[in-house]
Amino acid sequence: MDTTYSHQNTLLVVDDKHDNLKLLLAFLNTAGFNVLVAENGQKGIEIATLAHPDMILLDVMMQNMDGFKVCQHLKSQADTQDIPIIFMTALTHLDDKVKGFKLGAADYITKPLQLEEVLARVNVHLSLRQLQQQLSVQNQLLQKEVAERQQSEQALKTAHERFITILEGLEAAVYVTDMQTYEILFVNKHIDQLVNNNELLGKVCWQVFHSTQTSPCTFCSPNQIMTGKGQPTSAYHWEYQNPDTQGWFYIQGRAIRWIDGLWVRLEVATDITERKQAEEALRANEERFDLAMRGANEGLWDWNLEKNEVYYSPRWKQILGYGEQELSSHPTEFFERLHPDDIPQSREKVTAYFERKIPHYEITVRLQHKQGHYVWILSRGIAVWNEQGKALRMVGTHMDLTAQKQTEDALSQAKKAAEIANRAKTAFLANMSHELRTPLNAILGYAQLFKRDKTLNAKQQESIAVIQRSGEYLLTLISDVLDVSKIEANRMELFPVEFDFKHFINEINELFLMRSKQKGIDFHYQFITQLPTVIQADETRLRQIIINLLSNAVKFTKQGEVIFKVGSTQASSSHFPNWKIRFQVEDTGIGIASEELYKIFKPFQQVGERNYQMQGTGLGLAISQKLVEMMGGQLHVESTLGEGSTFWMELDLREVSSKGQLESIDKPVMIGISGPSPKILVVDDQGENRSILSHLLTPLGFEVFKACDGEEGVELATQIQPDAILMDLVMPEMDGFEATRQIRKIPQLKDVVIIAISANVFELDQQNSIKAGCDDFIAKP
């Protein structure tokens, strides 16, 4: 429909080009619109806020504040956000239009402007706005009508529910009997609650309720319910127990006129079985409470708040060292004996309970004993309230906690002592680990250097190999002792990472192919099922477990073979995102006697031949079992003495999505440097360590610079600007953490590669080095 709107509609034109404003002003005025103009964005916002135009024609390309910002501001304000905005722009790129529409624009007009198109689009959007306003009004009317209808329906529903509630609540049995003949004239549907016989009409009431009687009850006599003048007395009542159900009923009745003026007895029976049971339960509870109080040996107090008097039981007094006849009945007997530090909280607790701010009263306080010392007391109580919510009485108990508190204090002291001992043990082990790893770094480092020396003869090379094996054994021992310490202190943690699972397995296979070949036994890897490519797990700890199992198998096998099997017992799916992977190690070694199997997972326990017991500490399997349990699995073993053993475990390992899979890349072996020699800065306070790294790197073509502490390392790094820095963490004066932070502040060195090298191998030290700015961590040796 073609609709042209008159001067009743106000348009705001915002354009920093005077000619555009003049043209649109003249044209739109001629078309019958009231036109406001603004020569910049800020002015446009002010006019729009004050005048509330029906539509805004907004230029995009303006100085200081462009049309997009103006639109964004207007749409963010409640009083201008509903005004339609049409952008006028020479920008024709799709991204500009999308940006405008996202900001809330209603339309776009491309410059140069076609006046007829401007008028057509203005009329269309004004029409749309009018329709939207009309629709809004209609929606409001409709919502009002719906709300009124819902209220009516709710009122009807409430009335219906009230009526149903009344009917359901009327559960009393009602019956009417002839006062002269005692015949039952009427019963309601609930009479079966009272008696079991439903065919009651016409029967004599006293035979129904008292089947053993041959005459009416005394209170059934008309003389009992009628006066001498023939008028009914006040209502009467009696209790009746159903002999079959054992239910109790409270029956109320009185004489009334019935049909044809006949006097009858109208009686209503209310089930009071629960009340009777409650009364019996209360009696039993009172008896049990009396017995419990005697058995628990607790003191009882009863505070009459209206009289402000307290009854203190003999036991209450005895707890504080007083006799039965001592102490008055005044509340001050309690409050005056309170420890000074407990008085404020005691009064606050009582006040809060009386004001219903807390559901119950319970507090632990100290009361002074007759002999002067203080006794720990657990005081509990409940109040009795009247209809106005005022407490009338409060009853409670006192329990002597002195012995318990002494025990708790002793346990607390013991716990603190244990924590101090554990911290001291951890610190000692960490220090010992650092002190032992530091010389091992030199021993193993120089062993590696000497093995490269081609001038050494075979005997010398074998001696170097013995030094290296001994150092590696000592390093393994140190690591195992640290792991056991972490396990005992419950400080062992897992650090899952994503890694190439197949590459991980292949590395282990290559290692044990070499070890088995050196010993003269066969090693086989069996790929049982399809395996995930990339998984998430603690790669270091998983490797530690598998290598420990395979190392034991190789060590205890004199001849025959070791078989390493890996396969999945459950592949990942939409219902189960993890793979259940089984790792199994079989050997034909010496085996384990069944009666000694329980020992193998205990620390420092070894079984088997004495020659084998001398090889190792007996820590590996204990550590492995704990690590497997932390990963959610269990380490199992089957063994036959003289035939071999089988160890296996099943772990749930999460597969990494294919989008994030790591690429398997063969790690190259470095044999030298191509091009200019990279500069390597070694920062270490130990000369031996600096020397080892220098001898390792220089033959490969690196130019090595050395600094003996963190401060010198920062200065030297600033001077030479190395390609990489090997940073020791534990140094006097400025340590490696601070040195790394200082280097990262230097603009020219903020991206230099820094690798932490330390004999402190705790995970926390590794994490702190990364936080300080290191790119990686290498443990010594």
Short mmCIF file of C-alpha atoms in Angstrom, two decimals, residues 274-482:
data_model
loop_
_atom_site.label_atom_id
_atom_site.label_comp_id
_atom_site.label_asym_id
_atom_site.label_seq_id
_atom_site.Cartn_x
_atom_site.Cartn_y
_atom_site.Cartn_z
CA GLU A 274 -3.24 -41.15 66.76
CA ARG A 275 -3.82 -39.06 69.88
CA LYS A 276 -4.04 -42.20 71.99
CA GLN A 277 -0.89 -43.57 70.33
CA ALA A 278 0.84 -40.22 70.92
CA GLU A 279 -0.15 -40.30 74.57
CA GLU A 280 1.21 -43.81 74.88
CA ALA A 281 4.35 -42.85 72.98
CA LEU A 282 4.77 -39.82 75.25
CA ARG A 283 4.47 -42.00 78.31
CA ALA A 284 7.03 -44.42 76.86
CA ASN A 285 9.31 -41.54 75.85
CA GLU A 286 9.19 -40.05 79.30
CA GLU A 287 10.16 -43.42 80.70
CA ARG A 288 12.97 -43.80 78.16
CA PHE A 289 14.13 -40.22 78.79
CA ASP A 290 14.31 -40.88 82.49
CA LEU A 291 16.37 -44.02 81.87
CA ALA A 292 18.56 -42.28 79.27
CA MET A 293 19.34 -39.39 81.58
CA ARG A 294 20.40 -41.82 84.23
CA GLY A 295 22.54 -43.79 81.75
CA ALA A 296 24.10 -40.78 79.99
CA ASN A 297 25.08 -39.22 83.30
CA GLU A 298 24.10 -35.73 82.02
CA GLY A 299 22.91 -32.84 84.10
CA LEU A 300 19.37 -31.49 83.62
CA TRP A 301 18.16 -27.90 83.98
CA ASP A 302 14.64 -26.48 83.79
CA TRP A 303 14.28 -22.70 83.53
CA ASN A 304 10.84 -21.26 84.45
CA LEU A 305 11.01 -17.97 82.56
CA GLU A 306 7.87 -16.50 84.15
CA LYS A 307 9.22 -16.96 87.68
CA ASN A 308 12.89 -16.70 86.57
CA GLU A 309 13.73 -19.83 88.55
CA VAL A 310 15.89 -22.76 87.45
CA TYR A 311 15.82 -26.35 88.58
CA TYR A 312 19.35 -27.84 88.60
CA SER A 313 19.44 -31.63 88.79
CA PRO A 314 21.80 -33.38 91.24
CA ARG A 315 24.01 -34.47 88.36
CA TRP A 316 24.19 -30.86 87.05
CA LYS A 317 25.53 -29.78 90.44
CA GLN A 318 27.82 -32.78 90.72
CA ILE A 319 29.58 -31.91 87.42
CA LEU A 320 30.64 -28.63 89.05
CA GLY A 321 31.58 -30.26 92.34
CA TYR A 322 28.52 -29.24 94.38
CA GLY A 323 26.24 -31.31 96.59
CA GLU A 324 22.49 -31.82 96.14
CA GLN A 325 21.55 -29.18 98.69
CA GLU A 326 23.98 -26.56 97.45
CA LEU A 327 23.24 -23.74 94.97
CA SER A 328 20.05 -21.74 94.72
CA SER A 329 17.42 -21.88 91.97
CA HIS A 330 18.45 -18.56 90.46
CA PRO A 331 19.80 -18.31 86.84
CA THR A 332 22.88 -16.49 88.16
CA GLU A 333 24.18 -19.84 89.44
CA PHE A 334 24.91 -20.54 85.77
CA PHE A 335 25.91 -17.10 84.48
CA GLU A 336 28.19 -16.22 87.42
CA ARG A 337 30.21 -19.38 86.86
CA LEU A 338 30.77 -18.72 83.15
CA HIS A 339 34.33 -18.12 81.98
CA PRO A 340 34.68 -14.36 81.26
CA ASP A 341 35.51 -15.05 77.61
CA ASP A 342 32.30 -17.11 77.20
CA ILE A 343 29.84 -14.61 78.68
CA PRO A 344 29.22 -12.52 75.50
CA GLN A 345 28.57 -15.48 73.20
CA SER A 346 26.40 -17.20 75.83
CA ARG A 347 24.12 -14.18 76.20
CA GLU A 348 24.02 -13.67 72.42
CA LYS A 349 23.05 -17.31 71.89
CA VAL A 350 20.21 -17.19 74.45
CA THR A 351 18.90 -13.89 73.02
CA ALA A 352 19.06 -15.16 69.43
CA TYR A 353 17.14 -18.31 70.40
CA PHE A 354 14.40 -16.39 72.22
CA GLU A 355 14.10 -14.08 69.19
CA ARG A 356 13.72 -17.15 66.93
CA LYS A 357 16.82 -16.22 64.92
CA ILE A 358 18.30 -19.71 65.40
CA PRO A 359 16.37 -23.01 65.31
CA HIS A 360 17.81 -24.46 68.51
CA TYR A 361 19.97 -23.58 71.48
CA GLU A 362 23.34 -25.31 71.70
CA ILE A 363 26.62 -23.90 72.97
CA THR A 364 29.92 -25.08 74.38
CA VAL A 365 31.14 -23.04 77.36
CA ARG A 366 33.41 -23.24 80.37
CA LEU A 367 31.91 -23.22 83.89
CA GLN A 368 33.96 -22.77 87.05
CA HIS A 369 34.22 -25.82 89.27
CA LYS A 370 33.84 -25.51 93.03
CA GLN A 371 37.59 -26.10 93.35
CA GLY A 372 38.35 -23.15 91.06
CA HIS A 373 39.27 -24.74 87.73
CA TYR A 374 37.02 -24.61 84.65
CA VAL A 375 34.99 -27.48 83.20
CA TRP A 376 34.01 -27.71 79.53
CA ILE A 377 30.21 -28.04 79.18
CA LEU A 378 28.00 -28.73 76.15
CA SER A 379 24.68 -27.01 76.94
CA ARG A 380 21.58 -27.81 74.88
CA GLY A 381 18.01 -26.67 75.38
CA ILE A 382 14.53 -26.19 73.90
CA ALA A 383 11.81 -23.74 74.83
CA VAL A 384 8.07 -24.04 75.35
CA TRP A 385 6.19 -21.18 73.64
CA ASN A 386 2.73 -19.74 74.18
CA GLU A 387 0.30 -18.83 71.40
CA GLN A 388 1.78 -15.34 71.15
CA GLY A 389 5.25 -16.79 70.53
CA LYS A 390 6.64 -15.96 73.95
CA ALA A 391 8.96 -18.44 75.64
CA LEU A 392 7.47 -19.69 78.91
CA ARG A 393 9.95 -22.36 79.86
CA MET A 394 13.28 -23.73 78.69
CA VAL A 395 14.57 -27.21 79.44
CA GLY A 396 17.98 -28.61 78.61
CA THR A 397 20.98 -30.72 79.53
CA HIS A 398 24.63 -30.23 80.47
CA MET A 399 27.25 -32.68 79.23
CA ASP A 400 30.75 -32.70 80.70
CA LEU A 401 33.18 -32.37 77.74
CA THR A 402 36.33 -31.87 79.77
CA ALA A 403 37.84 -35.27 79.00
CA GLN A 404 36.86 -34.98 75.34
CA LYS A 405 38.42 -31.51 75.10
CA GLN A 406 41.63 -32.77 76.66
CA THR A 407 41.72 -35.57 74.11
CA GLU A 408 41.03 -33.13 71.27
CA ASP A 409 43.78 -30.81 72.49
CA ALA A 410 46.20 -33.73 72.67
CA LEU A 411 45.22 -34.83 69.14
CA SER A 412 45.55 -31.27 67.88
CA GLN A 413 49.02 -30.98 69.34
CA ALA A 414 49.95 -34.35 67.88
CA LYS A 415 48.58 -33.29 64.49
CA LYS A 416 50.56 -30.06 64.57
CA ALA A 417 53.68 -31.97 65.55
CA ALA A 418 53.07 -34.45 62.71
CA GLU A 419 52.56 -31.61 60.23
CA ILE A 420 55.76 -29.95 61.39
CA ALA A 421 57.57 -33.29 61.08
CA ASN A 422 56.14 -33.85 57.60
CA ARG A 423 57.18 -30.38 56.49
CA ALA A 424 60.62 -30.96 57.94
CA LYS A 425 60.78 -34.35 56.24
CA THR A 426 59.70 -32.87 52.90
CA ALA A 427 62.19 -30.04 53.22
CA PHE A 428 64.93 -32.48 54.20
CA LEU A 429 64.16 -34.80 51.28
CA ALA A 430 63.98 -31.89 48.87
CA ASN A 431 67.32 -30.57 50.13
CA MET A 432 68.89 -34.04 50.09
CA SER A 433 67.55 -34.61 46.58
CA HIS A 434 69.10 -31.33 45.45
CA GLU A 435 72.38 -32.04 47.19
CA LEU A 436 72.59 -35.60 45.78
CA ARG A 437 71.49 -34.67 42.27
CA THR A 438 74.02 -31.84 42.04
CA PRO A 439 77.16 -34.06 42.22
CA LEU A 440 75.35 -36.74 40.18
CA ASN A 441 74.96 -34.14 37.45
CA ALA A 442 78.73 -33.86 37.29
CA ILE A 443 79.27 -37.65 37.52
CA LEU A 444 76.78 -38.57 34.80
CA GLY A 445 77.66 -35.53 32.69
CA TYR A 446 81.34 -36.34 32.56
CA ALA A 447 80.52 -40.03 32.03
CA GLN A 448 78.64 -39.03 28.90
CA LEU A 449 81.53 -36.83 27.78
CA PHE A 450 84.11 -39.58 28.34
CA LYS A 451 82.00 -42.09 26.36
CA ARG A 452 82.40 -39.80 23.35
CA ASP A 453 86.19 -39.94 23.66
CA LYS A 454 87.39 -42.23 20.86
CA THR A 455 90.89 -42.49 22.37
CA LEU A 456 89.73 -44.61 25.33
CA ASN A 457 90.30 -48.36 25.08
CA ALA A 458 87.61 -51.01 25.71
CA LYS A 459 88.46 -51.47 29.39
CA GLN A 460 88.31 -47.73 29.99
CA GLN A 461 84.99 -47.51 28.15
CA GLU A 462 83.60 -50.33 30.33
CA SER A 463 84.75 -48.50 33.46
CA ILE A 464 82.97 -45.37 32.28
CA ALA A 465 79.84 -47.47 31.62
CA VAL A 466 80.01 -48.81 35.21
CA ILE A 467 80.22 -45.23 36.52
CA GLN A 468 77.23 -44.22 34.39
CA ARG A 469 75.10 -47.25 35.40
CA SER A 470 75.91 -46.67 39.08
CA GLY A 471 74.97 -43.01 38.79
CA GLU A 472 71.73 -43.83 37.02
CA TYR A 473 70.88 -46.43 39.68
CA LEU A 474 71.52 -43.88 42.43
CA LEU A 475 69.36 -41.35 40.53
CA THR A 476 66.51 -43.88 40.32
CA LEU A 477 66.85 -44.59 44.04
CA ILE A 478 66.61 -40.86 44.85
CA SER A 479 63.51 -40.48 42.67
CA ASP A 480 61.85 -43.53 44.24
CA VAL A 481 62.49 -42.30 47.78
CA LEU A 482 60.99 -38.91 46.89
#
